[in-house]
Amino acid sequence: MEIRSLDGRVLRTVGTDSLCDADLCDADLRGADLYRANLRRANLYGANLRGANLRRADLCGANLCDADLYGADLRDADLRDANLCGARYLLLDILSANWGKLPDSLTLELMRWDALACGEEAMTAWSEGGACPFSDQPREFFFVEKARLWQPGPPTMNYVELFVALCEAVGIKQDRIKSAPSPQQEGGE
């Protein structure tokens, strides 16, 4: 199997038809086109994935320790149980992954973040059986929505708190942010 760049150049040849469980440790995959690739449990330790297209890739259980993910397109990628310890990435790129089915509190939180893009009125109409507000515009977050949970209101978490909560919910290991400070830790009562 050949791993190609976005412009068609061969970046690496792998002696298998699947990248599931592949050993790509320290691989130079800058700009690789890995759209919808099955990289489940792949060893990508130290891999350079800068600018790679990982959109909709299955990275469940992948070892991404010390990997360079700057500029990688992770929209709708499945990162459940992945290891991101030591990896370099932009927080917003990770937040664009597919979070799947989440606890109700996180589902509502993401729906409130969605409402910032489409408006609370559109979300309320959708929750009452109307059209999906994202049928004609791109979304920032990918997750399983639950219309019955919708309640208008602002998000209660910032991006850092959201990142920590989502990683904990889906088993992503990361050492970049241990926990988000609570108001009490920031000097509140």
mmCIF file with all atom_site columns, C-alpha atoms in Angstrom:
data_model
loop_
_atom_site.group_PDB
_atom_site.id
_atom_site.type_symbol
_atom_site.label_atom_id
_atom_site.label_alt_id
_atom_site.label_comp_id
_atom_site.label_asym_id
_atom_site.label_entity_id
_atom_site.label_seq_id
_atom_site.pdbx_PDB_ins_code
_atom_site.Cartn_x
_atom_site.Cartn_y
_atom_site.Cartn_z
_atom_site.occupancy
_atom_site.B_iso_or_equiv
_atom_site.pdbx_formal_charge
_atom_site.auth_seq_id
_atom_site.auth_comp_id
_atom_site.auth_asym_id
_atom_site.auth_atom_id
_atom_site.pdbx_PDB_model_num
ATOM 1   C CA . MET A 1 1   ? 0.000   0.000  0.000  1.00 0.00 ? 1   MET A CA 1
ATOM 2   C CA . GLU A 1 2   ? 1.287   3.453  -0.853 1.00 0.00 ? 2   GLU A CA 1
ATOM 3   C CA . ILE A 1 3   ? 0.746   6.506  1.311  1.00 0.00 ? 3   ILE A CA 1
ATOM 4   C CA . ARG A 1 4   ? 0.572   9.531  -0.948 1.00 0.00 ? 4   ARG A CA 1
ATOM 5   C CA . SER A 1 5   ? 0.773   13.262 -0.438 1.00 0.00 ? 5   SER A CA 1
ATOM 6   C CA . LEU A 1 6   ? -2.084  15.545 -1.372 1.00 0.00 ? 6   LEU A CA 1
ATOM 7   C CA . ASP A 1 7   ? -0.345  16.200 -4.702 1.00 0.00 ? 7   ASP A CA 1
ATOM 8   C CA . GLY A 1 8   ? 0.038   12.457 -5.441 1.00 0.00 ? 8   GLY A CA 1
ATOM 9   C CA . ARG A 1 9   ? 3.689   11.866 -4.507 1.00 0.00 ? 9   ARG A CA 1
ATOM 10  C CA . VAL A 1 10  ? 4.440   8.530  -2.790 1.00 0.00 ? 10  VAL A CA 1
ATOM 11  C CA . LEU A 1 11  ? 5.552   9.287  0.767  1.00 0.00 ? 11  LEU A CA 1
ATOM 12  C CA . ARG A 1 12  ? 5.854   5.757  2.088  1.00 0.00 ? 12  ARG A CA 1
ATOM 13  C CA . THR A 1 13  ? 5.111   2.213  1.017  1.00 0.00 ? 13  THR A CA 1
ATOM 14  C CA . VAL A 1 14  ? 3.659   -0.147 3.593  1.00 0.00 ? 14  VAL A CA 1
ATOM 15  C CA . GLY A 1 15  ? 3.771   -3.912 3.035  1.00 0.00 ? 15  GLY A CA 1
ATOM 16  C CA . THR A 1 16  ? 0.100   -4.413 3.846  1.00 0.00 ? 16  THR A CA 1
ATOM 17  C CA . ASP A 1 17  ? -3.277  -3.427 2.466  1.00 0.00 ? 17  ASP A CA 1
ATOM 18  C CA . SER A 1 18  ? -4.338  -1.930 5.801  1.00 0.00 ? 18  SER A CA 1
ATOM 19  C CA . LEU A 1 19  ? -2.826  0.641  8.110  1.00 0.00 ? 19  LEU A CA 1
ATOM 20  C CA . CYS A 1 20  ? -4.639  -0.902 11.068 1.00 0.00 ? 20  CYS A CA 1
ATOM 21  C CA . ASP A 1 21  ? -1.944  -1.832 13.648 1.00 0.00 ? 21  ASP A CA 1
ATOM 22  C CA . ALA A 1 22  ? 0.727   -0.452 11.250 1.00 0.00 ? 22  ALA A CA 1
ATOM 23  C CA . ASP A 1 23  ? 4.114   0.549  12.645 1.00 0.00 ? 23  ASP A CA 1
ATOM 24  C CA . LEU A 1 24  ? 4.658   4.074  11.333 1.00 0.00 ? 24  LEU A CA 1
ATOM 25  C CA . CYS A 1 25  ? 6.959   5.136  14.152 1.00 0.00 ? 25  CYS A CA 1
ATOM 26  C CA . ASP A 1 26  ? 8.905   8.285  13.210 1.00 0.00 ? 26  ASP A CA 1
ATOM 27  C CA . ALA A 1 27  ? 7.396   8.222  9.687  1.00 0.00 ? 27  ALA A CA 1
ATOM 28  C CA . ASP A 1 28  ? 7.575   11.408 7.633  1.00 0.00 ? 28  ASP A CA 1
ATOM 29  C CA . LEU A 1 29  ? 3.958   11.758 6.536  1.00 0.00 ? 29  LEU A CA 1
ATOM 30  C CA . ARG A 1 30  ? 3.896   15.515 6.034  1.00 0.00 ? 30  ARG A CA 1
ATOM 31  C CA . GLY A 1 31  ? 0.996   16.382 3.773  1.00 0.00 ? 31  GLY A CA 1
ATOM 32  C CA . ALA A 1 32  ? -0.140  12.741 3.505  1.00 0.00 ? 32  ALA A CA 1
ATOM 33  C CA . ASP A 1 33  ? -3.625  12.098 2.190  1.00 0.00 ? 33  ASP A CA 1
ATOM 34  C CA . LEU A 1 34  ? -5.041  9.752  4.826  1.00 0.00 ? 34  LEU A CA 1
ATOM 35  C CA . TYR A 1 35  ? -8.684  10.657 4.297  1.00 0.00 ? 35  TYR A CA 1
ATOM 36  C CA . ARG A 1 36  ? -10.854 7.912  5.855  1.00 0.00 ? 36  ARG A CA 1
ATOM 37  C CA . ALA A 1 37  ? -7.748  5.792  6.533  1.00 0.00 ? 37  ALA A CA 1
ATOM 38  C CA . ASN A 1 38  ? -8.042  2.949  9.022  1.00 0.00 ? 38  ASN A CA 1
ATOM 39  C CA . LEU A 1 39  ? -5.208  3.759  11.403 1.00 0.00 ? 39  LEU A CA 1
ATOM 40  C CA . ARG A 1 40  ? -6.791  1.935  14.335 1.00 0.00 ? 40  ARG A CA 1
ATOM 41  C CA . ARG A 1 41  ? -4.093  1.054  16.910 1.00 0.00 ? 41  ARG A CA 1
ATOM 42  C CA . ALA A 1 42  ? -1.366  2.276  14.521 1.00 0.00 ? 42  ALA A CA 1
ATOM 43  C CA . ASN A 1 43  ? 1.963   3.207  16.061 1.00 0.00 ? 43  ASN A CA 1
ATOM 44  C CA . LEU A 1 44  ? 2.530   6.783  14.922 1.00 0.00 ? 44  LEU A CA 1
ATOM 45  C CA . TYR A 1 45  ? 5.003   7.578  17.707 1.00 0.00 ? 45  TYR A CA 1
ATOM 46  C CA . GLY A 1 46  ? 7.064   10.592 16.642 1.00 0.00 ? 46  GLY A CA 1
ATOM 47  C CA . ALA A 1 47  ? 5.461   10.659 13.182 1.00 0.00 ? 47  ALA A CA 1
ATOM 48  C CA . ASN A 1 48  ? 5.431   13.926 11.284 1.00 0.00 ? 48  ASN A CA 1
ATOM 49  C CA . LEU A 1 49  ? 1.806   14.404 10.221 1.00 0.00 ? 49  LEU A CA 1
ATOM 50  C CA . ARG A 1 50  ? 2.100   18.139 9.714  1.00 0.00 ? 50  ARG A CA 1
ATOM 51  C CA . GLY A 1 51  ? -0.505  19.239 7.182  1.00 0.00 ? 51  GLY A CA 1
ATOM 52  C CA . ALA A 1 52  ? -1.796  15.676 6.677  1.00 0.00 ? 52  ALA A CA 1
ATOM 53  C CA . ASN A 1 53  ? -5.390  15.059 5.654  1.00 0.00 ? 53  ASN A CA 1
ATOM 54  C CA . LEU A 1 54  ? -6.707  12.849 8.466  1.00 0.00 ? 54  LEU A CA 1
ATOM 55  C CA . ARG A 1 55  ? -10.302 13.857 7.904  1.00 0.00 ? 55  ARG A CA 1
ATOM 56  C CA . ARG A 1 56  ? -12.664 11.026 8.915  1.00 0.00 ? 56  ARG A CA 1
ATOM 57  C CA . ALA A 1 57  ? -9.669  8.778  9.711  1.00 0.00 ? 57  ALA A CA 1
ATOM 58  C CA . ASP A 1 58  ? -10.071 6.024  12.299 1.00 0.00 ? 58  ASP A CA 1
ATOM 59  C CA . LEU A 1 59  ? -7.358  6.677  14.866 1.00 0.00 ? 59  LEU A CA 1
ATOM 60  C CA . CYS A 1 60  ? -8.974  4.693  17.704 1.00 0.00 ? 60  CYS A CA 1
ATOM 61  C CA . GLY A 1 61  ? -6.277  3.482  20.051 1.00 0.00 ? 61  GLY A CA 1
ATOM 62  C CA . ALA A 1 62  ? -3.514  4.965  17.890 1.00 0.00 ? 62  ALA A CA 1
ATOM 63  C CA . ASN A 1 63  ? -0.218  5.878  19.528 1.00 0.00 ? 63  ASN A CA 1
ATOM 64  C CA . LEU A 1 64  ? 0.378   9.510  18.556 1.00 0.00 ? 64  LEU A CA 1
ATOM 65  C CA . CYS A 1 65  ? 2.941   10.196 21.297 1.00 0.00 ? 65  CYS A CA 1
ATOM 66  C CA . ASP A 1 66  ? 5.398   12.883 20.230 1.00 0.00 ? 66  ASP A CA 1
ATOM 67  C CA . ALA A 1 67  ? 3.707   13.135 16.808 1.00 0.00 ? 67  ALA A CA 1
ATOM 68  C CA . ASP A 1 68  ? 3.584   16.472 14.992 1.00 0.00 ? 68  ASP A CA 1
ATOM 69  C CA . LEU A 1 69  ? -0.054  17.177 14.110 1.00 0.00 ? 69  LEU A CA 1
ATOM 70  C CA . TYR A 1 70  ? 0.265   20.911 13.412 1.00 0.00 ? 70  TYR A CA 1
ATOM 71  C CA . GLY A 1 71  ? -1.986  21.849 10.524 1.00 0.00 ? 71  GLY A CA 1
ATOM 72  C CA . ALA A 1 72  ? -3.380  18.323 10.180 1.00 0.00 ? 72  ALA A CA 1
ATOM 73  C CA . ASP A 1 73  ? -7.037  18.159 9.173  1.00 0.00 ? 73  ASP A CA 1
ATOM 74  C CA . LEU A 1 74  ? -8.637  16.094 11.934 1.00 0.00 ? 74  LEU A CA 1
ATOM 75  C CA . ARG A 1 75  ? -12.236 17.045 11.170 1.00 0.00 ? 75  ARG A CA 1
ATOM 76  C CA . ASP A 1 76  ? -14.541 14.140 11.955 1.00 0.00 ? 76  ASP A CA 1
ATOM 77  C CA . ALA A 1 77  ? -11.577 11.841 12.791 1.00 0.00 ? 77  ALA A CA 1
ATOM 78  C CA . ASP A 1 78  ? -12.141 9.220  15.504 1.00 0.00 ? 78  ASP A CA 1
ATOM 79  C CA . LEU A 1 79  ? -9.549  9.646  18.260 1.00 0.00 ? 79  LEU A CA 1
ATOM 80  C CA . ARG A 1 80  ? -11.173 7.488  20.957 1.00 0.00 ? 80  ARG A CA 1
ATOM 81  C CA . ASP A 1 81  ? -8.556  5.878  23.219 1.00 0.00 ? 81  ASP A CA 1
ATOM 82  C CA . ALA A 1 82  ? -5.698  7.505  21.269 1.00 0.00 ? 82  ALA A CA 1
ATOM 83  C CA . ASN A 1 83  ? -2.516  8.536  23.052 1.00 0.00 ? 83  ASN A CA 1
ATOM 84  C CA . LEU A 1 84  ? -1.571  12.178 22.418 1.00 0.00 ? 84  LEU A CA 1
ATOM 85  C CA . CYS A 1 85  ? 1.073   12.476 25.160 1.00 0.00 ? 85  CYS A CA 1
ATOM 86  C CA . GLY A 1 86  ? 3.878   14.707 23.960 1.00 0.00 ? 86  GLY A CA 1
ATOM 87  C CA . ALA A 1 87  ? 2.138   15.329 20.633 1.00 0.00 ? 87  ALA A CA 1
ATOM 88  C CA . ARG A 1 88  ? 2.191   18.798 19.073 1.00 0.00 ? 88  ARG A CA 1
ATOM 89  C CA . TYR A 1 89  ? -1.162  20.078 17.849 1.00 0.00 ? 89  TYR A CA 1
ATOM 90  C CA . LEU A 1 90  ? -3.541  22.991 17.856 1.00 0.00 ? 90  LEU A CA 1
ATOM 91  C CA . LEU A 1 91  ? -6.324  22.580 20.388 1.00 0.00 ? 91  LEU A CA 1
ATOM 92  C CA . LEU A 1 92  ? -8.984  23.604 17.855 1.00 0.00 ? 92  LEU A CA 1
ATOM 93  C CA . ASP A 1 93  ? -7.808  20.890 15.438 1.00 0.00 ? 93  ASP A CA 1
ATOM 94  C CA . ILE A 1 94  ? -8.333  18.215 18.102 1.00 0.00 ? 94  ILE A CA 1
ATOM 95  C CA . LEU A 1 95  ? -11.712 19.692 19.049 1.00 0.00 ? 95  LEU A CA 1
ATOM 96  C CA . SER A 1 96  ? -12.847 19.192 15.429 1.00 0.00 ? 96  SER A CA 1
ATOM 97  C CA . ALA A 1 97  ? -12.548 15.389 15.793 1.00 0.00 ? 97  ALA A CA 1
ATOM 98  C CA . ASN A 1 98  ? -15.601 13.137 15.974 1.00 0.00 ? 98  ASN A CA 1
ATOM 99  C CA . TRP A 1 99  ? -16.548 12.713 19.640 1.00 0.00 ? 99  TRP A CA 1
ATOM 100 C CA . GLY A 1 100 ? -19.342 10.220 18.974 1.00 0.00 ? 100 GLY A CA 1
ATOM 101 C CA . LYS A 1 101 ? -21.861 9.511  21.711 1.00 0.00 ? 101 LYS A CA 1
ATOM 102 C CA . LEU A 1 102 ? -21.133 11.510 24.863 1.00 0.00 ? 102 LEU A CA 1
ATOM 103 C CA . PRO A 1 103 ? -22.614 11.911 28.326 1.00 0.00 ? 103 PRO A CA 1
ATOM 104 C CA . ASP A 1 104 ? -25.683 14.156 28.280 1.00 0.00 ? 104 ASP A CA 1
ATOM 105 C CA . SER A 1 105 ? -23.922 17.079 29.963 1.00 0.00 ? 105 SER A CA 1
ATOM 106 C CA . LEU A 1 106 ? -21.203 17.191 27.279 1.00 0.00 ? 106 LEU A CA 1
ATOM 107 C CA . THR A 1 107 ? -23.741 16.681 24.508 1.00 0.00 ? 107 THR A CA 1
ATOM 108 C CA . LEU A 1 108 ? -25.680 19.734 25.703 1.00 0.00 ? 108 LEU A CA 1
ATOM 109 C CA . GLU A 1 109 ? -22.438 21.700 26.024 1.00 0.00 ? 109 GLU A CA 1
ATOM 110 C CA . LEU A 1 110 ? -21.464 20.954 22.407 1.00 0.00 ? 110 LEU A CA 1
ATOM 111 C CA . MET A 1 111 ? -24.971 21.763 21.194 1.00 0.00 ? 111 MET A CA 1
ATOM 112 C CA . ARG A 1 112 ? -24.662 25.140 22.933 1.00 0.00 ? 112 ARG A CA 1
ATOM 113 C CA . TRP A 1 113 ? -21.343 25.715 21.169 1.00 0.00 ? 113 TRP A CA 1
ATOM 114 C CA . ASP A 1 114 ? -23.092 24.758 17.903 1.00 0.00 ? 114 ASP A CA 1
ATOM 115 C CA . ALA A 1 115 ? -25.809 27.319 18.698 1.00 0.00 ? 115 ALA A CA 1
ATOM 116 C CA . LEU A 1 116 ? -23.167 30.057 18.667 1.00 0.00 ? 116 LEU A CA 1
ATOM 117 C CA . ALA A 1 117 ? -22.720 29.301 14.959 1.00 0.00 ? 117 ALA A CA 1
ATOM 118 C CA . CYS A 1 118 ? -26.327 28.779 13.878 1.00 0.00 ? 118 CYS A CA 1
ATOM 119 C CA . GLY A 1 119 ? -28.342 30.590 16.547 1.00 0.00 ? 119 GLY A CA 1
ATOM 120 C CA . GLU A 1 120 ? -30.445 29.364 19.442 1.00 0.00 ? 120 GLU A CA 1
ATOM 121 C CA . GLU A 1 121 ? -33.619 29.810 17.397 1.00 0.00 ? 121 GLU A CA 1
ATOM 122 C CA . ALA A 1 122 ? -32.400 27.356 14.760 1.00 0.00 ? 122 ALA A CA 1
ATOM 123 C CA . MET A 1 123 ? -31.370 24.859 17.440 1.00 0.00 ? 123 MET A CA 1
ATOM 124 C CA . THR A 1 124 ? -34.754 25.177 19.147 1.00 0.00 ? 124 THR A CA 1
ATOM 125 C CA . ALA A 1 125 ? -36.578 24.656 15.837 1.00 0.00 ? 125 ALA A CA 1
ATOM 126 C CA . TRP A 1 126 ? -34.420 21.584 15.161 1.00 0.00 ? 126 TRP A CA 1
ATOM 127 C CA . SER A 1 127 ? -35.095 20.175 18.655 1.00 0.00 ? 127 SER A CA 1
ATOM 128 C CA . GLU A 1 128 ? -38.821 20.493 17.930 1.00 0.00 ? 128 GLU A CA 1
ATOM 129 C CA . GLY A 1 129 ? -38.566 18.468 14.723 1.00 0.00 ? 129 GLY A CA 1
ATOM 130 C CA . GLY A 1 130 ? -37.346 21.103 12.266 1.00 0.00 ? 130 GLY A CA 1
ATOM 131 C CA . ALA A 1 131 ? -34.479 20.930 9.793  1.00 0.00 ? 131 ALA A CA 1
ATOM 132 C CA . CYS A 1 132 ? -30.913 20.430 10.936 1.00 0.00 ? 132 CYS A CA 1
ATOM 133 C CA . PRO A 1 133 ? -29.284 23.867 11.182 1.00 0.00 ? 133 PRO A CA 1
ATOM 134 C CA . PHE A 1 134 ? -26.052 22.411 9.799  1.00 0.00 ? 134 PHE A CA 1
ATOM 135 C CA . SER A 1 135 ? -27.473 20.896 6.616  1.00 0.00 ? 135 SER A CA 1
ATOM 136 C CA . ASP A 1 136 ? -26.169 23.878 4.630  1.00 0.00 ? 136 ASP A CA 1
ATOM 137 C CA . GLN A 1 137 ? -23.187 25.085 6.671  1.00 0.00 ? 137 GLN A CA 1
ATOM 138 C CA . PRO A 1 138 ? -20.036 23.484 8.058  1.00 0.00 ? 138 PRO A CA 1
ATOM 139 C CA . ARG A 1 139 ? -19.912 22.441 11.687 1.00 0.00 ? 139 ARG A CA 1
ATOM 140 C CA . GLU A 1 140 ? -17.189 22.972 14.217 1.00 0.00 ? 140 GLU A CA 1
ATOM 141 C CA . PHE A 1 141 ? -17.968 19.931 16.374 1.00 0.00 ? 141 PHE A CA 1
ATOM 142 C CA . PHE A 1 142 ? -18.848 16.368 15.377 1.00 0.00 ? 142 PHE A CA 1
ATOM 143 C CA . PHE A 1 143 ? -20.823 14.310 17.918 1.00 0.00 ? 143 PHE A CA 1
ATOM 144 C CA . VAL A 1 144 ? -24.138 12.500 18.333 1.00 0.00 ? 144 VAL A CA 1
ATOM 145 C CA . GLU A 1 145 ? -26.749 15.154 19.071 1.00 0.00 ? 145 GLU A CA 1
ATOM 146 C CA . LYS A 1 146 ? -29.792 14.564 21.264 1.00 0.00 ? 146 LYS A CA 1
ATOM 147 C CA . ALA A 1 147 ? -32.668 16.917 20.468 1.00 0.00 ? 147 ALA A CA 1
ATOM 148 C CA . ARG A 1 148 ? -34.425 16.055 23.738 1.00 0.00 ? 148 ARG A CA 1
ATOM 149 C CA . LEU A 1 149 ? -31.530 17.618 25.693 1.00 0.00 ? 149 LEU A CA 1
ATOM 150 C CA . TRP A 1 150 ? -31.630 21.025 24.011 1.00 0.00 ? 150 TRP A CA 1
ATOM 151 C CA . GLN A 1 151 ? -31.989 23.988 26.343 1.00 0.00 ? 151 GLN A CA 1
ATOM 152 C CA . PRO A 1 152 ? -31.037 27.473 25.165 1.00 0.00 ? 152 PRO A CA 1
ATOM 153 C CA . GLY A 1 153 ? -28.180 29.103 26.991 1.00 0.00 ? 153 GLY A CA 1
ATOM 154 C CA . PRO A 1 154 ? -24.512 29.958 26.638 1.00 0.00 ? 154 PRO A CA 1
ATOM 155 C CA . PRO A 1 155 ? -21.775 27.327 26.804 1.00 0.00 ? 155 PRO A CA 1
ATOM 156 C CA . THR A 1 156 ? -20.516 26.847 30.346 1.00 0.00 ? 156 THR A CA 1
ATOM 157 C CA . MET A 1 157 ? -16.990 25.689 29.430 1.00 0.00 ? 157 MET A CA 1
ATOM 158 C CA . ASN A 1 158 ? -14.154 27.405 27.620 1.00 0.00 ? 158 ASN A CA 1
ATOM 159 C CA . TYR A 1 159 ? -12.175 25.511 24.953 1.00 0.00 ? 159 TYR A CA 1
ATOM 160 C CA . VAL A 1 160 ? -9.575  24.258 27.442 1.00 0.00 ? 160 VAL A CA 1
ATOM 161 C CA . GLU A 1 161 ? -12.196 22.917 29.858 1.00 0.00 ? 161 GLU A CA 1
ATOM 162 C CA . LEU A 1 162 ? -14.087 21.390 26.938 1.00 0.00 ? 162 LEU A CA 1
ATOM 163 C CA . PHE A 1 163 ? -10.938 19.713 25.604 1.00 0.00 ? 163 PHE A CA 1
ATOM 164 C CA . VAL A 1 164 ? -10.126 18.159 28.990 1.00 0.00 ? 164 VAL A CA 1
ATOM 165 C CA . ALA A 1 165 ? -13.703 16.953 29.521 1.00 0.00 ? 165 ALA A CA 1
ATOM 166 C CA . LEU A 1 166 ? -13.961 15.454 26.019 1.00 0.00 ? 166 LEU A CA 1
ATOM 167 C CA . CYS A 1 167 ? -10.604 13.669 26.301 1.00 0.00 ? 167 CYS A CA 1
ATOM 168 C CA . GLU A 1 168 ? -11.637 12.165 29.625 1.00 0.00 ? 168 GLU A CA 1
ATOM 169 C CA . ALA A 1 169 ? -15.025 11.116 28.221 1.00 0.00 ? 169 ALA A CA 1
ATOM 170 C CA . VAL A 1 170 ? -13.588 9.185  25.253 1.00 0.00 ? 170 VAL A CA 1
ATOM 171 C CA . GLY A 1 171 ? -10.353 7.891  26.801 1.00 0.00 ? 171 GLY A CA 1
ATOM 172 C CA . ILE A 1 172 ? -7.840  10.097 24.998 1.00 0.00 ? 172 ILE A CA 1
ATOM 173 C CA . LYS A 1 173 ? -4.554  10.215 26.872 1.00 0.00 ? 173 LYS A CA 1
ATOM 174 C CA . GLN A 1 174 ? -2.938  13.643 26.809 1.00 0.00 ? 174 GLN A CA 1
ATOM 175 C CA . ASP A 1 175 ? -0.412  15.417 29.001 1.00 0.00 ? 175 ASP A CA 1
ATOM 176 C CA . ARG A 1 176 ? -0.718  18.918 27.607 1.00 0.00 ? 176 ARG A CA 1
ATOM 177 C CA . ILE A 1 177 ? -3.450  20.077 29.991 1.00 0.00 ? 177 ILE A CA 1
ATOM 178 C CA . LYS A 1 178 ? -3.915  18.153 33.226 1.00 0.00 ? 178 LYS A CA 1
ATOM 179 C CA . SER A 1 179 ? -7.164  19.829 34.229 1.00 0.00 ? 179 SER A CA 1
ATOM 180 C CA . ALA A 1 180 ? -8.896  23.073 33.652 1.00 0.00 ? 180 ALA A CA 1
ATOM 181 C CA . PRO A 1 181 ? -8.839  25.412 36.650 1.00 0.00 ? 181 PRO A CA 1
ATOM 182 C CA . SER A 1 182 ? -12.116 25.785 38.473 1.00 0.00 ? 182 SER A CA 1
ATOM 183 C CA . PRO A 1 183 ? -13.318 29.250 39.546 1.00 0.00 ? 183 PRO A CA 1
ATOM 184 C CA . GLN A 1 184 ? -12.207 28.387 43.087 1.00 0.00 ? 184 GLN A CA 1
ATOM 185 C CA . GLN A 1 185 ? -8.658  27.647 41.882 1.00 0.00 ? 185 GLN A CA 1
ATOM 186 C CA . GLU A 1 186 ? -8.560  30.969 40.049 1.00 0.00 ? 186 GLU A CA 1
ATOM 187 C CA . GLY A 1 187 ? -9.077  32.925 43.253 1.00 0.00 ? 187 GLY A CA 1
ATOM 188 C CA . GLY A 1 188 ? -12.876 32.769 43.500 1.00 0.00 ? 188 GLY A CA 1
ATOM 189 C CA . GLU A 1 189 ? -14.732 31.783 46.640 1.00 0.00 ? 189 GLU A CA 1
#
